[in-house]
Short mmCIF file of C-alpha atoms (C1' of nucleotides) and ligand atoms in Angstrom, two decimals:
data_model
loop_
_atom_site.label_atom_id
_atom_site.label_comp_id
_atom_site.label_asym_id
_atom_site.label_seq_id
_atom_site.Cartn_x
_atom_site.Cartn_y
_atom_site.Cartn_z
CA MET A 1110 116.61 29.88 204.60
CA HIS A 1111 114.75 27.10 206.34
CA SER A 1112 115.25 23.39 206.09
CA LEU A 1113 112.78 21.14 204.32
CA VAL A 1114 111.77 19.87 207.75
CA GLU A 1115 111.02 23.33 209.10
CA GLU A 1116 109.05 24.11 205.96
CA ASN A 1117 106.86 21.08 206.56
CA TYR A 1118 106.23 22.15 210.16
CA LEU A 1119 105.28 25.61 208.89
CA LYS A 1120 102.79 24.20 206.41
CA ALA A 1121 101.28 21.92 209.03
CA LEU A 1122 100.94 24.76 211.54
CA PHE A 1123 99.31 26.92 208.88
CA ALA A 1124 96.87 24.23 207.79
CA LEU A 1125 95.88 23.26 211.33
CA SER A 1126 95.43 26.82 212.59
CA LYS A 1127 92.91 27.57 209.82
CA ASP A 1128 89.97 27.84 212.22
CA LYS A 1129 91.09 28.38 215.83
CA GLY A 1130 94.17 30.42 214.92
CA SER A 1131 96.25 28.23 217.20
CA VAL A 1132 97.36 24.60 217.28
CA SER A 1133 98.12 22.17 220.08
CA VAL A 1134 101.39 20.30 220.21
CA ASN A 1135 99.32 17.14 220.15
CA ASP A 1136 97.47 18.02 216.94
CA LEU A 1137 100.66 19.00 215.21
CA SER A 1138 102.33 15.80 216.39
CA LYS A 1139 99.51 13.68 215.00
CA HIS A 1140 99.30 15.61 211.73
CA LEU A 1141 103.01 15.25 211.02
CA ASN A 1142 103.29 11.76 212.47
CA ILE A 1143 106.10 12.94 214.70
CA LYS A 1144 106.19 12.29 218.44
CA MET A 1145 105.33 15.13 220.80
CA PRO A 1146 108.76 15.68 222.35
CA THR A 1147 110.23 16.16 218.90
CA VAL A 1148 107.55 18.71 218.12
CA THR A 1149 108.16 20.59 221.37
CA ASN A 1150 111.86 20.79 220.54
CA MET A 1151 111.24 22.04 217.05
CA MET A 1152 108.77 24.66 218.32
CA LYS A 1153 111.47 26.07 220.57
CA LYS A 1154 113.84 26.25 217.64
CA MET A 1155 111.22 27.89 215.43
CA ALA A 1156 110.29 30.31 218.21
CA PHE A 1157 113.92 31.36 218.33
CA LYS A 1158 113.66 32.03 214.58
CA LYS A 1159 110.51 34.11 215.18
CA LEU A 1160 108.35 31.78 213.12
CA VAL A 1161 106.03 30.80 215.96
CA TYR A 1162 105.02 32.05 219.40
CA TYR A 1163 105.81 29.38 221.93
CA GLU A 1164 105.21 29.25 225.67
CA SER A 1165 105.18 26.06 227.73
CA TYR A 1166 101.76 24.46 227.91
CA LYS A 1167 100.21 27.16 225.71
CA PRO A 1168 98.82 26.66 222.19
CA LEU A 1169 101.15 27.27 219.27
CA ILE A 1170 100.57 30.40 217.20
CA LEU A 1171 102.33 31.30 213.95
CA THR A 1172 103.92 34.74 213.87
CA LYS A 1173 103.19 37.07 210.97
CA LYS A 1174 106.55 35.99 209.53
CA GLY A 1175 105.71 32.30 210.02
CA LYS A 1176 102.34 32.74 208.35
CA LYS A 1177 103.86 34.47 205.35
CA GLU A 1178 106.56 31.87 204.87
CA ALA A 1179 104.01 29.07 205.18
CA ALA A 1180 101.80 30.76 202.59
CA LEU A 1181 104.72 31.10 200.19
CA ILE A 1182 105.44 27.38 200.43
CA ILE A 1183 101.76 26.68 199.82
CA ARG A 1184 102.00 29.02 196.83
CA LYS A 1185 104.81 26.88 195.42
CA HIS A 1186 102.86 23.70 196.14
CA ARG A 1187 99.69 24.87 194.42
CA LEU A 1188 101.44 26.49 191.48
CA THR A 1189 103.24 23.21 190.94
CA GLU A 1190 100.01 21.22 191.08
CA MET A 1191 98.40 23.56 188.58
CA TYR A 1192 101.43 23.40 186.33
CA LEU A 1193 101.52 19.61 186.38
CA VAL A 1194 97.84 19.39 185.49
CA GLU A 1195 97.63 22.20 182.95
CA LYS A 1196 101.00 21.95 181.22
CA MET A 1197 102.08 18.36 181.68
CA GLY A 1198 98.84 16.44 181.47
CA PHE A 1199 98.71 14.92 184.95
CA GLY A 1200 95.40 14.05 186.58
CA TRP A 1201 94.37 16.02 189.67
CA GLU A 1202 94.80 12.84 191.72
CA GLU A 1203 98.45 12.43 190.72
CA VAL A 1204 99.97 15.78 191.55
CA HIS A 1205 99.95 16.18 195.32
CA ASN A 1206 102.90 13.93 196.09
CA ILE A 1207 105.07 15.49 193.41
CA ALA A 1208 104.14 19.00 194.60
CA GLU A 1209 104.95 17.94 198.16
CA GLN A 1210 108.54 17.57 197.00
CA ILE A 1211 108.83 20.38 194.47
CA GLU A 1212 107.46 22.95 196.94
CA HIS A 1213 110.88 22.79 198.64
CA ILE A 1214 112.89 23.71 195.53
CA LYS A 1215 114.85 26.92 196.04
CA SER A 1216 114.39 28.87 192.82
CA PRO A 1217 112.14 31.92 192.78
CA LYS A 1218 112.55 31.99 189.01
CA LEU A 1219 111.12 28.50 188.51
CA PHE A 1220 107.91 29.40 190.27
CA ALA A 1221 107.74 32.82 188.65
CA LYS A 1222 107.93 31.02 185.31
CA MET A 1223 105.21 28.55 186.26
CA ALA A 1224 102.97 31.43 187.31
CA GLU A 1225 103.67 33.28 184.08
CA LEU A 1226 103.08 30.24 181.85
CA LEU A 1227 99.83 29.54 183.69
CA ASP A 1228 98.81 33.21 183.33
CA TYR A 1229 98.85 33.89 187.06
CA PRO A 1230 96.28 31.35 188.19
CA LYS A 1231 94.16 32.06 191.26
CA PHE A 1232 93.25 28.45 192.10
CA ASP A 1233 94.93 25.06 192.15
CA PRO A 1234 93.47 21.95 190.43
CA HIS A 1235 91.41 21.18 193.54
CA GLY A 1236 89.90 24.68 193.72
CA ALA A 1237 92.11 25.89 196.58
CA PRO A 1238 93.32 29.49 196.28
CA ILE A 1239 96.95 30.10 195.34
CA PRO A 1240 98.55 32.68 197.65
CA ASP A 1241 100.01 35.67 195.83
CA ILE A 1242 103.71 36.54 195.89
CA ASN A 1243 103.20 38.32 199.24
CA GLY A 1244 101.58 35.26 200.78
CA GLU A 1245 98.07 36.74 200.67
CA MET A 1246 95.20 34.36 200.01
CA GLU A 1247 91.53 34.10 200.76
CA TRP A 1248 88.96 31.33 200.45
CA LYS A 1249 85.77 32.42 198.74
CA ALA A 1250 82.55 31.93 200.68
CA TYR A 1251 81.65 28.48 199.35
CA SER A 1252 79.06 26.18 200.90
CA LYS A 1253 79.44 22.47 201.38
CA LEU A 1254 77.29 20.41 199.08
CA SER A 1255 76.10 18.59 202.22
CA GLU A 1256 74.46 21.82 203.41
CA CYS A 1257 72.41 22.33 200.26
CA LYS A 1258 68.70 21.63 199.87
CA PRO A 1259 66.65 19.71 197.31
CA ASP A 1260 66.18 21.59 194.03
CA ASP A 1261 69.31 23.70 194.63
CA MET A 1262 71.39 24.14 191.48
CA VAL A 1263 75.08 24.37 192.32
CA LYS A 1264 78.49 24.38 190.69
CA ILE A 1265 81.46 22.43 192.10
CA ALA A 1266 84.03 25.05 193.16
CA ALA A 1267 86.55 23.10 195.25
CA VAL A 1268 87.32 19.75 196.78
CA ILE A 1269 88.63 19.49 200.34
CA ASN A 1270 90.34 16.73 202.31
CA THR A 1271 91.52 15.41 198.98
CA THR A 1272 93.08 11.99 199.02
CA ASP A 1273 94.07 10.21 195.83
CA GLU A 1274 91.34 7.67 196.52
CA PHE A 1275 88.67 10.33 196.86
CA LEU A 1276 89.77 12.06 193.66
CA LYS A 1277 89.75 8.75 191.78
CA PHE A 1278 86.23 8.19 193.07
CA LEU A 1279 85.20 11.58 191.67
CA ASN A 1280 86.86 10.70 188.37
CA ARG A 1281 84.79 7.52 188.11
CA ARG A 1282 81.62 9.55 188.74
CA GLU A 1283 82.79 12.20 186.23
CA ILE A 1284 82.65 14.89 188.91
CA HIS A 1285 85.07 17.77 188.34
CA LEU A 1286 85.49 21.48 189.11
CA GLY A 1287 82.93 23.64 187.36
CA LEU A 1288 80.41 20.82 187.08
CA LYS A 1289 76.78 21.93 187.49
CA ILE A 1290 74.70 19.74 189.75
CA LYS A 1291 71.02 19.69 190.63
CA ILE A 1292 70.00 18.23 193.97
CA LYS A 1293 67.03 15.91 193.54
CA SER A 1294 66.54 14.74 197.10
CA VAL A 1295 68.19 14.14 200.47
CA GLU A 1296 67.79 10.87 202.37
CA PRO A 1297 66.90 11.89 205.92
CA PHE A 1298 68.50 8.91 207.77
CA ASP A 1299 72.06 9.10 206.35
CA ASN A 1300 72.03 12.52 204.68
CA SER A 1301 73.06 11.03 201.38
CA MET A 1302 71.97 13.01 198.33
CA VAL A 1303 70.49 12.01 195.03
CA VAL A 1304 71.81 14.42 192.43
CA LYS A 1305 71.63 14.97 188.69
CA TYR A 1306 74.38 16.24 186.39
CA LYS A 1307 75.37 15.87 182.76
CA ASN A 1308 74.32 12.39 181.67
CA HIS A 1309 74.18 11.13 185.26
CA LEU A 1310 70.46 11.44 185.86
CA GLU A 1311 70.28 9.84 189.28
CA GLU A 1312 73.54 9.53 191.17
CA THR A 1313 73.65 8.97 194.93
CA LEU A 1314 76.43 10.67 196.92
CA SER A 1315 77.10 9.79 200.54
CA ASN A 1316 77.31 12.50 203.17
CA THR A 1317 81.04 11.76 203.48
CA VAL A 1318 81.39 12.77 199.85
CA CYS A 1319 79.05 15.76 200.04
CA LYS A 1320 80.92 17.25 203.00
CA ARG A 1321 84.09 17.29 200.90
CA LEU A 1322 82.59 19.13 197.94
CA LEU A 1323 82.46 22.93 198.10
CA VAL A 1324 79.92 24.53 195.81
CA GLU A 1325 78.68 27.88 194.58
CA LYS A 1326 74.94 28.37 194.24
CA PHE A 1327 73.61 29.97 191.10
CA MET B 633 116.16 4.34 198.02
CA HIS B 634 119.20 6.51 198.60
CA SER B 635 119.46 9.81 200.38
CA LEU B 636 120.03 13.04 198.49
CA VAL B 637 123.56 13.03 199.91
CA GLU B 638 124.33 9.54 198.62
CA GLU B 639 122.94 10.53 195.24
CA ASN B 640 125.35 13.43 195.06
CA TYR B 641 128.28 11.17 195.93
CA LEU B 642 127.16 8.78 193.19
CA LYS B 643 127.05 11.56 190.62
CA ALA B 644 130.44 12.86 191.65
CA LEU B 645 132.00 9.40 191.50
CA PHE B 646 130.48 8.86 188.07
CA ALA B 647 131.68 12.21 186.74
CA LEU B 648 135.21 11.87 188.10
CA SER B 649 135.72 8.29 186.96
CA LYS B 650 134.97 9.27 183.37
CA ASP B 651 138.52 8.63 182.17
CA LYS B 652 140.54 6.48 184.62
CA GLY B 653 137.56 4.39 185.69
CA SER B 654 138.49 5.01 189.31
CA VAL B 655 138.62 7.98 191.67
CA SER B 656 140.81 8.88 194.64
CA VAL B 657 139.33 9.82 197.97
CA ASN B 658 141.17 13.09 197.63
CA ASP B 659 139.63 13.97 194.25
CA LEU B 660 136.16 13.13 195.45
CA SER B 661 136.73 15.16 198.59
CA LYS B 662 137.79 18.20 196.59
CA HIS B 663 135.01 17.82 194.03
CA LEU B 664 132.29 17.66 196.68
CA ASN B 665 133.95 20.13 199.02
CA ILE B 666 133.73 17.60 201.81
CA LYS B 667 136.69 16.65 204.03
CA MET B 668 138.45 13.36 203.36
CA PRO B 669 137.48 11.54 206.55
CA THR B 670 133.82 12.17 205.77
CA VAL B 671 134.32 10.78 202.29
CA THR B 672 136.09 7.67 203.62
CA ASN B 673 133.19 7.05 205.98
CA MET B 674 130.60 7.46 203.25
CA MET B 675 132.54 5.13 200.93
CA LYS B 676 132.35 2.40 203.57
CA LYS B 677 128.61 2.93 203.87
CA MET B 678 128.16 2.89 200.10
CA ALA B 679 130.39 -0.17 199.78
CA PHE B 680 128.06 -1.94 202.21
CA LYS B 681 125.18 -0.98 199.91
CA LYS B 682 127.11 -2.41 196.94
CA LEU B 683 127.33 0.94 195.18
CA VAL B 684 131.11 1.18 195.19
CA TYR B 685 134.13 -1.11 195.62
CA TYR B 686 136.15 0.11 198.55
CA GLU B 687 139.42 -1.13 200.00
CA SER B 688 141.69 0.88 202.28
CA TYR B 689 144.21 2.96 200.37
CA LYS B 690 142.88 1.73 197.01
CA PRO B 691 141.11 3.87 194.41
CA LEU B 692 137.31 4.01 194.51
CA ILE B 693 135.43 2.16 191.77
CA LEU B 694 131.69 2.29 191.15
CA THR B 695 129.96 -1.08 190.95
CA LYS B 696 127.69 -1.85 188.03
CA LYS B 697 124.77 -1.00 190.32
CA GLY B 698 126.42 2.25 191.40
CA LYS B 699 127.07 3.23 187.80
CA LYS B 700 123.50 2.59 186.78
CA GLU B 701 122.02 4.52 189.68
CA ALA B 702 124.37 7.43 188.98
CA ALA B 703 123.36 7.43 185.33
CA LEU B 704 119.68 7.46 186.24
CA ILE B 705 120.19 10.54 188.40
CA ILE B 706 122.09 12.18 185.55
CA ARG B 707 119.17 11.23 183.30
CA LYS B 708 116.81 13.11 185.62
CA HIS B 709 119.19 16.07 185.74
CA ARG B 710 119.55 16.36 181.98
CA LEU B 711 115.90 15.73 181.21
CA THR B 712 115.06 18.50 183.64
CA GLU B 713 117.53 20.89 182.02
CA MET B 714 116.11 20.13 178.60
CA TYR B 715 112.57 20.53 179.87
CA LEU B 716 113.33 23.89 181.46
CA VAL B 717 114.92 25.21 178.28
CA GLU B 718 112.51 23.75 175.73
CA LYS B 719 109.20 23.96 177.55
CA MET B 720 109.63 26.78 180.04
CA GLY B 721 111.83 29.22 178.20
CA PHE B 722 114.88 29.24 180.44
CA GLY B 723 118.33 30.04 179.07
CA TRP B 724 120.94 27.25 179.05
CA GLU B 725 122.89 29.19 181.67
CA GLU B 726 119.98 29.20 184.14
CA VAL B 727 119.02 25.58 184.39
CA HIS B 728 121.86 23.73 186.10
CA ASN B 729 121.12 24.82 189.66
CA ILE B 730 117.42 24.05 189.35
CA ALA B 731 118.18 20.63 187.85
CA GLU B 732 120.65 19.98 190.66
CA GLN B 733 117.66 20.05 193.00
CA ILE B 734 114.97 18.48 190.83
CA GLU B 735 117.18 15.48 189.98
CA HIS B 736 116.45 14.23 193.51
CA ILE B 737 112.65 14.25 193.15
CA LYS B 738 111.20 10.78 193.64
CA SER B 739 108.60 10.41 190.89
CA PRO B 740 109.32 8.18 187.92
CA LYS B 741 106.16 9.52 186.34
CA LEU B 742 107.33 13.14 186.38
CA PHE B 743 110.46 12.29 184.42
CA ALA B 744 108.61 9.91 182.12
CA LYS B 745 106.30 12.81 181.31
CA MET B 746 109.18 15.18 180.68
CA ALA B 747 110.76 12.66 178.34
CA GLU B 748 107.47 12.15 176.52
CA LEU B 749 106.72 15.87 176.15
CA LEU B 750 110.25 16.43 174.86
CA ASP B 751 109.84 13.53 172.44
CA TYR B 752 112.54 11.40 174.07
CA PRO B 753 115.49 13.75 173.67
CA LYS B 754 119.00 12.34 173.29
CA PHE B 755 120.93 15.41 174.45
CA ASP B 756 120.64 18.09 177.11
CA PRO B 757 120.85 21.84 176.39
CA HIS B 758 124.65 21.71 176.66
CA GLY B 759 124.98 18.82 174.21
CA ALA B 760 125.60 16.15 176.84
CA PRO B 761 123.90 12.80 176.16
CA ILE B 762 120.84 11.90 178.24
CA PRO B 763 121.13 8.33 179.60
CA ASP B 764 118.23 6.08 178.62
CA ILE B 765 115.87 4.52 181.15
CA ASN B 766 118.39 1.69 181.72
CA GLY B 767 121.18 4.14 182.45
CA GLU B 768 122.90 3.59 179.10
CA MET B 769 124.63 6.58 177.53
CA GLU B 770 127.49 7.27 175.19
CA TRP B 771 129.37 10.39 174.18
CA LYS B 772 129.77 10.74 170.45
CA ALA B 773 133.32 11.06 169.12
CA TYR B 774 133.55 14.85 169.17
CA SER B 775 136.79 16.83 168.90
CA LYS B 776 137.67 19.84 170.94
CA LEU B 777 137.65 23.06 168.95
CA SER B 778 141.15 23.66 170.36
CA GLU B 779 142.40 20.65 168.41
CA CYS B 780 141.11 21.86 165.05
CA LYS B 781 143.23 23.40 162.29
CA PRO B 782 142.91 26.56 160.21
CA ASP B 783 140.29 26.27 157.46
CA ASP B 784 138.42 23.52 159.31
CA MET B 785 134.66 23.96 159.12
CA VAL B 786 133.01 22.67 162.29
CA LYS B 787 129.66 22.62 164.06
CA ILE B 788 129.35 23.20 167.83
CA ALA B 789 128.07 19.91 169.26
CA ALA B 790 128.51 20.30 173.02
CA VAL B 791 129.91 22.52 175.73
CA ILE B 792 131.90 21.07 178.63
CA ASN B 793 132.92 22.40 182.05
CA THR B 794 129.92 24.65 181.80
CA THR B 795 129.69 27.37 184.39
CA ASP B 796 127.01 30.04 184.26
CA GLU B 797 129.72 32.58 183.54
CA PHE B 798 131.06 30.62 180.59
CA LEU B 799 127.60 30.14 179.13
CA LYS B 800 126.84 33.84 179.50
CA PHE B 801 130.10 34.55 177.68
CA LEU B 802 128.96 32.30 174.83
CA ASN B 803 125.58 34.07 174.80
CA ARG B 804 127.30 37.43 174.36
CA ARG B 805 129.31 36.00 171.44
CA GLU B 806 126.12 34.40 170.01
CA ILE B 807 127.71 30.97 170.18
CA HIS B 808 125.21 28.13 170.59
CA LEU B 809 124.78 24.43 169.81
CA GLY B 810 124.58 23.71 166.10
CA LEU B 811 126.46 26.85 165.16
CA LYS B 812 128.75 26.44 162.15
CA ILE B 813 132.20 27.92 162.56
CA LYS B 814 135.13 28.38 160.19
CA ILE B 815 138.60 28.52 161.69
CA LYS B 816 140.56 31.36 160.14
CA SER B 817 143.83 31.10 162.02
CA VAL B 818 145.52 29.95 165.21
CA GLU B 819 147.91 32.18 167.18
CA PRO B 820 150.97 30.04 167.88
CA PHE B 821 152.01 31.61 171.22
CA ASP B 822 148.72 31.32 173.15
CA ASN B 823 146.75 28.92 170.93
CA SER B 824 143.90 31.38 170.66
CA MET B 825 141.82 31.05 167.50
CA VAL B 826 140.39 33.56 165.11
CA VAL B 827 137.12 32.18 163.82
CA LYS B 828 134.24 33.23 161.60
CA TYR B 829 130.52 32.44 162.04
CA LYS B 830 127.21 34.04 161.13
CA ASN B 831 127.77 37.79 161.18
CA HIS B 832 130.86 37.51 163.38
CA LEU B 833 133.51 37.74 160.70
CA GLU B 834 136.57 37.85 162.92
CA GLU B 835 136.09 36.68 166.50
CA THR B 836 139.02 35.68 168.70
CA LEU B 837 138.51 32.80 171.11
CA SER B 838 141.06 32.00 173.81
CA ASN B 839 142.40 28.49 174.22
CA THR B 840 140.50 28.25 177.53
CA VAL B 841 137.31 28.74 175.55
CA CYS B 842 138.28 26.48 172.64
CA LYS B 843 139.08 23.58 174.97
CA ARG B 844 135.54 23.74 176.32
CA LEU B 845 133.82 23.57 172.95
CA LEU B 846 133.24 20.14 171.41
CA VAL B 847 132.71 20.14 167.67
CA GLU B 848 131.84 17.89 164.76
CA LYS B 849 133.74 18.36 161.54
CA PHE B 850 131.81 18.48 158.32
"C1'" DC C 916 167.38 4.62 199.97
"C1'" DT C 917 165.98 7.64 203.12
"C1'" DA C 918 163.31 12.07 203.91
"C1'" DA C 919 159.60 14.95 202.93
"C1'" DT C 920 155.11 15.38 201.20
"C1'" DT C 921 150.75 13.87 200.04
"C1'" DT C 922 147.01 10.87 200.72
"C1'" DG C 923 144.11 8.15 203.57
"C1'" DT C 924 142.40 6.36 208.05
"C1'" DT C 925 141.01 6.35 212.95
"C1'" DA C 926 139.04 8.39 216.82
"C1'" DG C 927 136.37 11.67 218.85
"C1'" DT C 928 132.98 15.75 218.39
"C1'" DT C 929 129.03 18.26 216.61
"C1'" DA C 930 124.29 19.57 214.80
"C1'" DA C 931 119.83 18.29 213.02
"C1'" DG C 932 116.06 15.76 213.71
"C1'" DA C 933 114.14 11.77 215.10
"C1'" DC C 934 113.01 8.40 219.20
"C1'" DT C 935 111.63 6.33 224.28
"C1'" DA C 936 111.07 6.65 229.22
"C1'" DA C 937 109.93 9.23 233.00
"C1'" DC C 938 107.92 13.09 234.98
"C1'" DT C 939 104.77 17.29 235.30
"C1'" DT C 940 100.89 20.10 234.27
"C1'" DA C 941 96.32 20.60 232.65
"C1'" DA C 942 91.83 18.89 231.65
"C1'" DT C 943 87.94 15.73 232.61
"C1'" DA C 944 85.30 12.62 235.23
"C1'" DC C 945 83.01 11.25 239.11
"C1'" DG D 187 87.32 18.40 245.12
"C1'" DT D 188 89.97 14.65 244.51
"C1'" DA D 189 91.14 10.95 241.03
"C1'" DT D 190 92.02 9.74 236.56
"C1'" DT D 191 93.31 10.67 231.94
"C1'" DA D 192 95.31 13.43 228.43
"C1'" DA D 193 98.72 16.69 226.99
"C1'" DG D 194 103.20 18.61 227.35
"C1'" DT D 195 108.02 18.70 228.93
"C1'" DT D 196 112.65 16.97 230.29
"C1'" DA D 197 116.36 13.99 229.90
"C1'" DG D 198 118.83 10.81 227.52
"C1'" DT D 199 119.68 8.00 223.17
"C1'" DC D 200 120.12 7.18 218.13
"C1'" DT D 201 121.34 8.03 213.11
"C1'" DT D 202 123.06 10.76 209.42
"C1'" DA D 203 126.36 13.46 207.73
"C1'" DA D 204 129.40 16.74 208.64
"C1'" DC D 205 133.92 18.36 211.20
"C1'" DT D 206 139.07 18.43 213.48
"C1'" DA D 207 143.14 16.32 215.38
"C1'" DA D 208 146.28 12.78 215.27
"C1'" DC D 209 148.33 9.04 213.16
"C1'" DA D 210 149.60 5.73 209.26
"C1'" DA D 211 150.50 4.47 204.57
"C1'" DA D 212 151.91 5.57 200.07
"C1'" DT D 213 154.12 8.44 196.92
"C1'" DT D 214 157.64 11.64 195.36
"C1'" DA D 215 161.97 14.04 195.74
"C1'" DG D 216 166.72 14.37 196.46
MN1 LIG E 1503 98.28 19.32 197.36
MN1 LIG E 1504 106.63 18.93 201.70
MN1 LIG E 1505 123.82 20.47 184.58
MN1 LIG E 1506 122.15 17.36 193.31
#
DNA sequence: CTAATTTGTTAGTTAAGACTAACTTAATAC
DNA sequence: GTATTAAGTTAGTCTTAACTAACAAATTAG
């Protein structure tokens, strides 16, 4: 088994390599708030464990094994978040920090039970996909709300770059997963949007907000 | 806050000082499976933090602060066990190892929620009392089944020195908390008991077993 | 009461995982 | 194409929490 520390490196590598497929020592260092020499050291250790490909001065790449183990930790994280929201009554803005700890619990049975009680959920409370027991996961082809046009009718499918503050902001605006939104207009100078939903007939959302909302058109 | 390691020392000190009120370095060392010099070192560190009274060659005594913090960890442990059994469908023999990990989670809200959902339980699945939010707890005046006499009618109130194996043994015999038992006879040479309960009309329980079962007479 | 045994302490070592300082390689700017 | 800046590595240090070996104190036995 891996230490809690290694597990957090794995998750960070996985998250950061989303697009390019590789990560720089610098990025990883910043993401984890750990100085670069410490990261270099840990990468050598994890390379020895076949979790990551490491060569001096080259980008870091997760091995197949590393990717799978990362995905399984993310599975535990997202199952936990879903469990806390669905079965214990937490708000979606409260669960990340608890899941950050519980994801390291060693008990396949606990997470199997969560999955069972939740009826094998496919998404976490923020709309992110929950990897299956083999670490397989795929993001659906969502668009960002910021890329939509006036008169588009969309449904909120996921929230990205979620901080507690951002989620509390959405709570105050009564914006949640599954919400149907109509785009009334887009301000050309700051790309903010005026949208309509439920009993909010004219709500303005900044581009910062719109870039963090993934939507499905319908 | 304290480290996971310190928390485990606190729990061990609390558990071992049940009777005498103090613990030897040797006992603590054996209980935690940690060599004596390591324990001595840790006691000095915890004495500095005012968790334990420590003087060379004297028995270890928890401070009021140490006792309270230990009790609050035990509260988290027992709430978790109760939650796993009552809300997630685990057997009483499956929950200890999970609780051993979850007791270290830093989230007052998680445990507040468990307590609320369980309707502020007073006992864990093994009959042990759950300390309140101030770390207060008291064992009721139970007797050991081994100390009962023929023809006594008793109710199983708690199980002590619980190992998974012992609990599985009780499962096979259909012995559980709340079960009403009649003592038919006691074998004088090995103190084993012949008892009657439910549809078990003549079950023999060894003294080892009877010493681990706490009962209420009625 | 002394001897043997058990218990406890001191000193020194180790591994994990962090850090800083100094140096090297790679990337970017001019 | 050299100079500057940014990124990455090496070497050495620190803290936590473990260990062993050696010694000292306390307890128990005869
Ligand atoms: Mn999360
Ligand atoms: Mn984590
Ligand atoms: Mn337990
Ligand atoms: Mn524990």
